[in-house]
Coordinates of C-alpha atoms and ligand atoms in Angstrom, one line a residue:
M1 CA 257.6 33.1 -56.8
L2 CA 261.0 31.9 -55.3
K3 CA 263.3 29.7 -57.9
S4 CA 262.7 26.7 -56.0
E5 CA 258.8 26.8 -55.9
Q6 CA 258.7 27.5 -60.0
V7 CA 260.7 24.3 -60.4
V8 CA 258.4 23.0 -58.1
H9 CA 255.6 23.7 -60.1
N10 CA 256.7 23.2 -63.2
I11 CA 257.5 19.2 -62.5
A12 CA 254.5 19.1 -60.5
V13 CA 252.5 20.4 -63.7
L14 CA 254.5 17.7 -65.8
I15 CA 253.5 14.8 -63.0
E16 CA 249.7 16.2 -63.3
N17 CA 249.4 16.0 -66.9
G18 CA 250.8 12.8 -67.2
T19 CA 254.5 13.9 -69.4
L20 CA 256.0 12.3 -66.3
Q21 CA 254.9 8.9 -65.6
S22 CA 255.0 7.1 -62.2
H23 CA 258.3 5.8 -61.5
T24 CA 260.4 7.8 -63.8
K25 CA 263.7 9.3 -62.8
L26 CA 263.7 13.1 -62.2
P27 CA 266.9 14.8 -64.1
S28 CA 270.3 14.6 -61.6
L29 CA 270.4 17.7 -59.2
R30 CA 273.3 18.9 -61.2
A31 CA 272.0 18.3 -64.7
Y32 CA 268.7 20.1 -63.8
A33 CA 270.8 22.9 -62.4
Q34 CA 272.2 23.1 -65.5
Q35 CA 269.6 23.3 -67.7
T36 CA 267.2 25.9 -65.5
G37 CA 270.5 28.0 -64.7
F38 CA 269.9 27.2 -60.8
S39 CA 271.9 26.4 -57.9
V40 CA 271.6 22.7 -57.0
V41 CA 271.0 24.0 -53.8
T42 CA 267.8 25.3 -55.2
I43 CA 267.2 21.8 -57.3
F44 CA 267.5 19.9 -54.0
S45 CA 265.0 21.8 -52.2
A46 CA 262.4 21.8 -54.6
Y47 CA 262.9 18.3 -54.8
Q48 CA 262.5 17.6 -51.2
R49 CA 259.4 19.9 -51.3
L50 CA 257.9 17.8 -54.1
E51 CA 259.1 14.6 -52.1
A52 CA 257.0 16.8 -48.7
L53 CA 254.1 16.8 -51.4
G54 CA 254.0 12.9 -51.7
L55 CA 254.4 13.4 -55.7
V56 CA 258.0 12.1 -55.9
Y57 CA 260.1 9.9 -54.0
A58 CA 264.1 9.8 -53.2
K59 CA 265.9 6.2 -53.6
E60 CA 269.3 6.2 -51.9
K61 CA 272.1 6.9 -54.3
S62 CA 270.1 6.8 -56.9
G63 CA 268.2 10.1 -56.8
F64 CA 264.2 11.1 -57.0
F65 CA 261.6 9.4 -58.4
V66 CA 257.9 10.5 -59.6
A67 CA 255.6 8.6 -57.2
A68 CA 253.0 5.9 -58.3
Q69 CA 249.8 8.2 -59.9
A70 CA 247.6 5.4 -59.4
S71 CA 244.2 7.8 -58.9
M72 CA 245.4 10.0 -61.8
A73 CA 246.0 6.7 -64.1
K74 CA 244.3 7.6 -67.3
Q75 CA 240.5 5.8 -67.3
T76 CA 240.3 4.1 -70.9
D77 CA 236.5 3.0 -70.6
V78 CA 235.3 4.6 -73.3
Q79 CA 231.8 2.5 -72.9
A80 CA 231.5 4.5 -69.1
V81 CA 229.4 7.5 -70.6
E82 CA 225.9 7.6 -68.5
V83 CA 222.9 9.0 -69.6
T84 CA 220.9 10.7 -67.0
S85 CA 217.7 11.6 -68.5
K86 CA 216.0 13.5 -65.3
V87 CA 218.7 15.7 -63.2
Q88 CA 217.2 16.8 -59.9
V89 CA 219.9 18.4 -57.9
N90 CA 218.7 21.7 -56.8
S91 CA 217.5 20.9 -53.4
R92 CA 220.5 19.2 -52.6
V93 CA 222.2 21.9 -53.3
F94 CA 219.8 24.2 -51.7
Q95 CA 220.3 22.3 -48.5
Y96 CA 224.3 22.1 -48.8
L97 CA 224.4 26.1 -49.3
K98 CA 222.2 26.9 -46.2
A99 CA 224.4 24.8 -44.0
L100 CA 227.0 26.9 -45.2
T101 CA 225.4 30.0 -43.7
Q102 CA 224.0 28.6 -40.6
Y103 CA 226.8 26.3 -39.3
T104 CA 229.7 27.6 -36.9
H105 CA 232.8 25.4 -39.0
A106 CA 231.6 25.9 -42.6
S107 CA 234.6 27.7 -44.1
L108 CA 236.2 24.1 -45.4
G109 CA 232.9 23.7 -47.1
S110 CA 232.9 27.2 -48.5
A111 CA 233.3 27.8 -52.4
F112 CA 234.9 31.3 -51.9
P113 CA 238.2 31.9 -51.1
D114 CA 239.0 33.4 -47.7
P115 CA 237.6 36.9 -47.4
D116 CA 240.9 38.0 -45.8
V117 CA 243.0 36.7 -48.8
L118 CA 240.9 38.4 -51.2
G119 CA 239.9 41.7 -49.2
N120 CA 241.5 45.2 -51.1
S121 CA 241.1 48.1 -49.6
R122 CA 241.9 50.0 -52.8
L123 CA 238.6 48.3 -54.2
M124 CA 236.5 48.9 -51.7
N125 CA 237.9 52.7 -51.5
T126 CA 237.0 53.1 -55.5
I127 CA 233.3 51.7 -54.8
A128 CA 232.9 54.3 -51.6
R129 CA 234.3 56.8 -54.0
N130 CA 231.7 56.0 -56.8
A131 CA 229.1 55.9 -54.3
K132 CA 229.7 59.0 -52.6
Y133 CA 230.6 61.5 -55.7
R134 CA 229.3 60.0 -58.7
K135 CA 226.0 61.8 -59.5
S136 CA 224.4 60.0 -61.8
Y137 CA 225.3 56.9 -64.1
Y138 CA 225.6 56.5 -68.3
S139 CA 221.7 54.9 -69.0
G140 CA 223.6 52.3 -71.6
D141 CA 225.3 51.0 -68.6
A142 CA 222.0 50.1 -66.9
M143 CA 221.8 47.9 -70.3
P144 CA 223.3 44.8 -72.0
P145 CA 226.1 44.2 -72.8
G146 CA 226.7 46.1 -69.9
N147 CA 229.8 49.0 -68.9
A148 CA 232.2 49.6 -72.0
T149 CA 235.0 49.9 -70.6
L150 CA 234.9 46.9 -68.1
R151 CA 234.3 45.1 -71.4
Q152 CA 237.3 46.6 -73.1
F153 CA 239.3 45.6 -70.3
I154 CA 238.1 42.3 -70.3
A155 CA 238.9 41.8 -73.8
H156 CA 242.3 43.2 -73.7
K157 CA 243.3 40.5 -71.3
Y158 CA 242.1 37.9 -73.8
T159 CA 244.0 39.5 -76.3
L160 CA 247.1 39.7 -74.6
Q161 CA 246.4 35.9 -74.4
G162 CA 246.6 35.4 -77.5
I163 CA 242.8 35.5 -78.1
P164 CA 242.1 38.0 -80.2
T165 CA 238.7 40.0 -78.8
Q166 CA 236.6 43.0 -79.0
A167 CA 234.5 44.6 -76.4
D168 CA 231.6 44.0 -78.3
D169 CA 232.1 40.1 -78.3
I170 CA 231.7 40.4 -74.2
V171 CA 228.7 40.3 -72.6
I172 CA 228.7 41.7 -68.1
T173 CA 226.6 39.4 -66.1
S174 CA 225.8 39.0 -63.0
G175 CA 228.8 36.3 -61.8
A176 CA 230.0 33.5 -64.1
L177 CA 226.7 31.7 -63.0
D178 CA 224.6 34.0 -64.9
A179 CA 227.0 34.0 -67.6
L180 CA 226.9 30.2 -67.9
N181 CA 223.2 30.2 -67.7
L182 CA 222.8 32.5 -70.2
S183 CA 225.1 30.5 -72.7
L184 CA 222.8 27.3 -72.2
Q185 CA 219.7 29.3 -72.6
V186 CA 220.9 30.4 -75.9
L187 CA 222.4 27.1 -77.1
T188 CA 220.4 24.7 -76.2
T189 CA 216.4 23.6 -75.8
P190 CA 214.6 21.1 -73.7
G191 CA 215.6 17.9 -74.4
D192 CA 218.9 18.1 -75.6
Y193 CA 221.9 16.4 -74.9
I194 CA 224.2 17.9 -73.0
L195 CA 228.0 16.4 -72.3
L196 CA 229.5 16.7 -68.7
Q197 CA 232.6 15.1 -66.8
S198 CA 231.6 12.7 -64.6
T199 CA 232.7 14.8 -61.4
V200 CA 231.6 18.5 -62.3
F201 CA 230.2 21.9 -60.2
Y202 CA 227.3 21.3 -59.6
G203 CA 225.8 24.6 -61.5
A204 CA 226.1 22.3 -64.2
W205 CA 224.0 19.9 -63.1
Q206 CA 221.9 22.2 -61.4
L207 CA 221.0 24.0 -64.8
A208 CA 220.9 20.9 -67.0
E209 CA 217.6 20.0 -64.9
K210 CA 216.6 23.7 -65.0
F211 CA 216.8 23.9 -68.9
G212 CA 215.2 20.0 -68.9
L213 CA 218.4 18.6 -70.7
K214 CA 219.4 15.3 -70.8
V215 CA 222.9 14.7 -69.5
I216 CA 225.8 12.4 -70.6
T217 CA 228.9 11.9 -68.5
F218 CA 232.4 10.8 -69.7
P219 CA 234.9 9.6 -67.3
S220 CA 237.2 12.6 -67.0
D221 CA 238.5 12.4 -63.2
H222 CA 242.2 13.5 -63.2
E223 CA 241.9 14.7 -66.6
I224 CA 240.1 14.4 -69.7
N225 CA 239.7 11.1 -71.4
L226 CA 239.7 11.6 -75.3
D227 CA 238.7 8.7 -76.0
A228 CA 235.6 8.4 -73.8
F229 CA 235.1 12.3 -74.9
E230 CA 235.1 11.5 -78.4
A231 CA 233.1 7.9 -78.0
A232 CA 230.5 10.2 -76.7
L233 CA 230.4 13.1 -79.4
K234 CA 230.1 10.3 -81.9
K235 CA 227.2 8.2 -79.7
Y236 CA 225.0 10.7 -79.2
P237 CA 223.6 13.8 -80.5
I238 CA 225.2 16.3 -78.2
K239 CA 224.4 20.0 -78.7
V240 CA 226.9 21.3 -76.1
C241 CA 229.6 20.4 -73.9
W242 CA 229.8 22.2 -70.7
L243 CA 233.8 21.5 -69.5
M244 CA 236.2 23.0 -66.6
L245 CA 239.8 22.4 -68.0
N246 CA 241.8 25.1 -65.5
S247 CA 241.9 24.7 -61.9
H248 CA 239.3 22.4 -62.1
N249 CA 236.1 22.6 -58.9
P250 CA 236.2 20.2 -57.2
I251 CA 239.2 18.0 -58.1
G252 CA 241.6 21.3 -58.9
F253 CA 243.7 19.6 -62.2
T254 CA 244.4 21.2 -65.0
V255 CA 244.4 20.0 -68.6
S256 CA 247.2 20.0 -70.8
Q257 CA 247.6 22.4 -74.0
T258 CA 247.7 19.8 -76.0
V259 CA 244.5 17.9 -74.7
K260 CA 242.7 21.3 -75.2
A261 CA 243.9 21.7 -78.8
K262 CA 242.2 18.4 -79.1
I263 CA 239.2 19.2 -77.4
A264 CA 239.2 22.3 -79.6
Q265 CA 239.4 20.1 -83.0
L266 CA 236.5 17.3 -81.5
L267 CA 234.4 20.3 -81.3
A268 CA 234.6 21.5 -84.9
T269 CA 234.6 17.8 -86.2
Y270 CA 231.6 17.0 -84.7
Q271 CA 229.7 20.2 -84.8
V272 CA 229.5 20.3 -80.8
Y273 CA 229.4 23.9 -79.1
L274 CA 231.4 24.3 -75.8
V275 CA 229.8 26.2 -72.7
E276 CA 233.8 26.5 -71.2
D277 CA 233.8 27.2 -67.1
D278 CA 237.0 29.1 -66.5
V279 CA 236.2 30.9 -62.9
Y280 CA 239.5 30.1 -61.6
Q281 CA 241.3 31.0 -64.3
E282 CA 243.5 33.5 -62.6
L283 CA 244.1 31.2 -59.3
Y284 CA 247.4 29.3 -61.2
F285 CA 250.5 29.2 -59.2
G286 CA 252.8 28.9 -62.2
L287 CA 254.3 31.5 -64.1
E288 CA 251.9 31.7 -66.7
K289 CA 248.2 31.9 -66.8
P290 CA 247.0 28.6 -68.5
L291 CA 244.8 29.2 -71.9
P292 CA 241.4 27.9 -72.3
V293 CA 240.2 25.6 -75.2
Q294 CA 238.7 29.0 -76.4
Y295 CA 242.3 29.7 -77.5
Y296 CA 242.4 26.7 -80.1
D297 CA 239.1 27.2 -81.4
Q298 CA 239.1 28.5 -84.7
D299 CA 234.9 28.3 -86.0
Q300 CA 233.7 30.3 -82.8
W301 CA 232.4 26.7 -81.3
V302 CA 233.3 28.1 -77.7
L303 CA 231.3 30.6 -75.1
H304 CA 234.4 31.3 -72.6
C305 CA 232.6 32.2 -68.9
S306 CA 234.4 33.7 -66.3
S307 CA 234.2 36.1 -63.0
F308 CA 235.6 38.5 -60.8
S309 CA 234.1 36.9 -57.8
K310 CA 237.0 34.2 -57.1
V311 CA 239.6 37.0 -57.4
L312 CA 237.7 40.0 -55.3
G313 CA 235.3 38.1 -53.6
A314 CA 231.4 37.6 -53.3
G315 CA 230.8 41.0 -53.2
A316 CA 231.9 41.7 -56.4
R317 CA 230.4 38.9 -58.2
I318 CA 230.2 40.1 -61.8
G319 CA 231.1 37.9 -64.8
W320 CA 230.9 37.8 -68.0
V321 CA 231.2 35.8 -71.5
R322 CA 232.9 35.9 -74.3
A323 CA 229.9 35.6 -76.4
G324 CA 230.8 36.3 -79.9
Q325 CA 228.2 35.8 -82.7
F326 CA 225.7 34.8 -79.9
S327 CA 226.3 38.6 -78.1
D328 CA 222.9 39.6 -79.3
K329 CA 220.8 36.3 -78.6
I330 CA 222.6 36.5 -75.1
Q331 CA 221.5 39.8 -74.3
H332 CA 218.0 39.2 -75.9
Q333 CA 217.8 36.6 -72.9
Q334 CA 219.3 39.2 -70.2
L335 CA 216.5 41.8 -71.0
M336 CA 213.8 38.9 -69.9
S337 CA 215.8 37.9 -66.8
S338 CA 218.3 40.6 -64.8
L339 CA 218.1 43.1 -67.6
S340 CA 221.4 44.8 -65.6
V341 CA 224.1 44.1 -63.9
N342 CA 224.4 47.0 -60.8
P343 CA 226.0 49.8 -63.0
M344 CA 227.7 51.3 -59.6
L345 CA 229.4 48.1 -59.2
Q346 CA 230.8 48.1 -62.7
Y347 CA 232.1 51.6 -62.9
A348 CA 234.2 50.9 -59.7
L349 CA 235.5 47.5 -61.1
A350 CA 236.0 49.8 -64.6
E351 CA 238.3 52.0 -62.4
F352 CA 240.2 49.0 -60.1
T353 CA 240.8 47.2 -63.1
A354 CA 242.6 50.1 -65.0
T355 CA 245.1 50.4 -62.2
L356 CA 248.1 48.4 -61.3
H357 CA 246.7 47.1 -58.5
Y358 CA 244.5 44.8 -59.5
E359 CA 247.5 42.7 -60.7
K360 CA 249.5 43.2 -57.7
H361 CA 246.2 41.8 -56.0
L362 CA 246.2 39.3 -58.1
R363 CA 249.6 38.0 -57.5
Q364 CA 249.6 38.3 -53.9
I365 CA 246.4 36.2 -53.5
R366 CA 248.3 33.7 -55.9
S367 CA 250.9 33.6 -54.0
Q368 CA 249.0 33.6 -50.4
L369 CA 246.6 30.6 -51.8
A370 CA 249.9 28.1 -52.9
K371 CA 251.2 28.9 -49.5
R372 CA 247.8 28.1 -47.5
K373 CA 247.4 25.1 -49.9
Q374 CA 250.7 23.6 -49.2
S375 CA 250.3 24.0 -45.4
F376 CA 246.4 22.5 -45.4
Y377 CA 247.8 19.5 -47.2
Q378 CA 250.5 18.4 -45.3
N379 CA 249.1 18.8 -42.5
I380 CA 245.4 17.2 -43.7
K381 CA 248.2 14.4 -44.7
A382 CA 249.7 14.2 -41.7
I383 CA 246.5 13.6 -39.7
L384 CA 244.3 11.4 -41.8
P385 CA 245.2 7.8 -42.1
E386 CA 247.1 6.9 -45.2
S387 CA 244.1 4.8 -46.6
C388 CA 242.8 8.4 -47.1
H389 CA 244.5 9.9 -50.5
I390 CA 244.6 13.7 -51.2
F391 CA 244.7 15.2 -54.6
Y392 CA 246.9 18.0 -54.6
Y393 CA 247.4 20.0 -57.4
S394 CA 249.3 23.1 -57.9
S395 CA 246.2 26.0 -58.4
G396 CA 243.2 26.9 -57.2
Y397 CA 241.9 26.7 -53.5
F398 CA 240.8 23.1 -53.3
L399 CA 241.7 19.6 -51.9
W400 CA 239.7 16.6 -52.9
I401 CA 239.9 13.6 -50.3
E402 CA 239.7 10.0 -51.0
L403 CA 238.1 8.3 -48.5
P404 CA 238.8 4.6 -47.6
K405 CA 236.8 2.0 -50.0
H406 CA 233.9 1.4 -47.8
I407 CA 233.0 4.8 -46.3
D408 CA 230.7 6.8 -48.2
S409 CA 231.2 10.2 -48.1
T410 CA 227.4 11.6 -47.8
A411 CA 227.6 10.3 -44.5
L412 CA 230.5 11.5 -43.6
Y413 CA 229.2 14.9 -44.7
E414 CA 225.8 14.3 -42.5
T415 CA 227.8 12.8 -39.3
L416 CA 229.8 16.1 -39.8
L417 CA 226.7 18.1 -39.8
M418 CA 225.4 17.3 -36.5
H419 CA 229.1 18.8 -35.2
D420 CA 228.7 21.7 -36.8
I421 CA 230.8 21.1 -39.4
V422 CA 230.6 21.8 -43.2
I423 CA 232.5 20.1 -45.8
T424 CA 230.9 19.2 -49.4
P425 CA 230.6 15.6 -50.5
S426 CA 231.3 14.2 -53.8
I427 CA 227.1 13.6 -54.0
L428 CA 227.4 17.3 -55.0
F429 CA 229.6 16.8 -58.0
Q430 CA 228.6 13.5 -59.6
K431 CA 225.1 11.7 -60.4
H432 CA 223.9 10.5 -57.3
T433 CA 223.7 6.7 -57.9
A434 CA 227.9 7.4 -58.0
K435 CA 229.6 5.7 -55.4
Q436 CA 230.1 8.6 -53.0
S437 CA 233.7 8.6 -51.4
H438 CA 235.1 12.0 -51.9
F439 CA 234.7 15.4 -50.4
R440 CA 236.2 18.5 -51.0
V441 CA 237.6 21.0 -49.1
N442 CA 238.2 25.1 -49.3
C443 CA 242.1 25.3 -48.3
S444 CA 242.1 29.0 -48.8
Y445 CA 242.5 29.7 -44.9
E446 CA 245.4 29.9 -42.5
W447 CA 245.7 26.5 -40.8
N448 CA 245.2 26.6 -37.3
D449 CA 244.4 24.6 -34.0
R450 CA 240.4 24.5 -35.0
Y451 CA 241.2 22.6 -38.0
S452 CA 244.2 20.2 -36.6
Q453 CA 240.8 19.5 -34.1
I454 CA 238.6 19.1 -36.8
F455 CA 240.6 16.6 -39.3
E456 CA 241.5 14.8 -36.0
F457 CA 237.8 14.6 -35.5
I458 CA 237.3 13.5 -39.2
S459 CA 240.2 11.0 -38.6
K460 CA 239.1 9.4 -35.8
I461 CA 235.3 8.9 -37.6
I462 CA 237.0 7.0 -40.5
K463 CA 239.3 5.0 -38.1
E464 CA 236.1 4.0 -36.4
W465 CA 233.8 3.1 -39.4
N466 CA 236.7 1.3 -41.2
S467 CA 237.2 -1.0 -38.7
V468 CA 233.4 -1.8 -38.8
S469 CA 233.3 -2.3 -42.2
Ligands
PLP1 C1 233.1 25.7 -61.3 C2 232.3 27.2 -60.4 N1 232.1 28.0 -62.0 C3 230.9 28.9 -61.8 C4 230.9 29.4 -60.3 C5 230.0 30.5 -60.6 O1 230.7 31.8 -59.9 P1 229.9 33.2 -59.7 O2 230.6 33.3 -58.0 O3 230.9 34.2 -60.6 O4 228.7 33.2 -60.4 C6 231.1 28.8 -59.1 C7 231.2 29.3 -57.8 O5 231.6 28.7 -56.9 C8 232.1 27.6 -59.4 O6 232.7 27.2 -58.6

């Protein structure tokens, strides 16, 4: 990463997590250059970049200031905890996922990064070699908890992050969704309460529906509102929380370490389990991988779930849960459902991840996604009317777009479908009764004329609808 990009990232994180408040003056170019050891030119170019991203503004002869972060302002309404006793979201998700396979311009709606970014010929060669030359597979790998070498690698990655982990703590699953599924299955019984962020990956709503859980949501649109979180834990007999705190899908934010530490403390105080969905953990743009809540968890209240599918593609959908004390129970559930995860793919991943190529691959995709996300952001910002707000966070590959007041994102989604274009409307991530004014776009692709045309079209619709409302 270039030095100026490091500065951009560091300041962006401080703005995103609220350490740098709206209208705070940034350090002078000279002061920041001295502090970091970088040149004044590097700092100036970083400040200009932050300005282009809409995160800071320049005042003549006064320097650079943090732009108003109105929509990121912390919500403090602790009453806004909501209960939905009967969740029905699966059919809606089904229709949307079908649309992704049937419509021509579906990449904006996809949940996966551009396959061209993730494609790795060495991985493919490893898979091919395993398929061609390996005569047999150890039968134990066709049984839970999965391939021992792969589990050792995953355990080692946790340990490197300061989370001491043994291979036996890990259960290999068919992707993160399977890991999340199994975790909820062992932690809950129908009718239990689950606490979710008010905007959350639709998988959480689907599984709440599947397991007959009562859903409580708390406001958490651009950080975690700890007051509301604690109020919910106090008020309801919550069995389990499902939280996404790194590179949140769909919004994109990463929660500060202080907040994560506090969450771990509250879980222990209220004796509530956390299913931590950390599927985008490797897609950070800064220098260090953000820690999960798991890091702060002293008493095993957290089951941490992740997978390779967002970094190696849907073709390598293998995930895991750091199950700890629940490892046996999860394996029992696996025996009654998928039984095992494809052993051939597990061998190939165990082999590939043991080489330096895996870390190199991760570095490359981070750098490519960072560039593409910025390019999308700038292009979309230039095209959409100013009344739209685009939330940019420095990780992952989603942009979350807020429409003007009177425009409904479900209506926009349906209109665009008629023109063969798929976006992801907020109704998939929120209670259906919530006001639907956002949509998510996948910005992992190379910006091109086709995207310009699509966003010009979206802009035209928004302006037309705005003028009649
Ligand atoms: C937030 C989140 N969690 C979990 C998953 C499921 O991951 P996997 O494809 O590894 O099952 C996804 C996939 O889109 C996701 O976005």
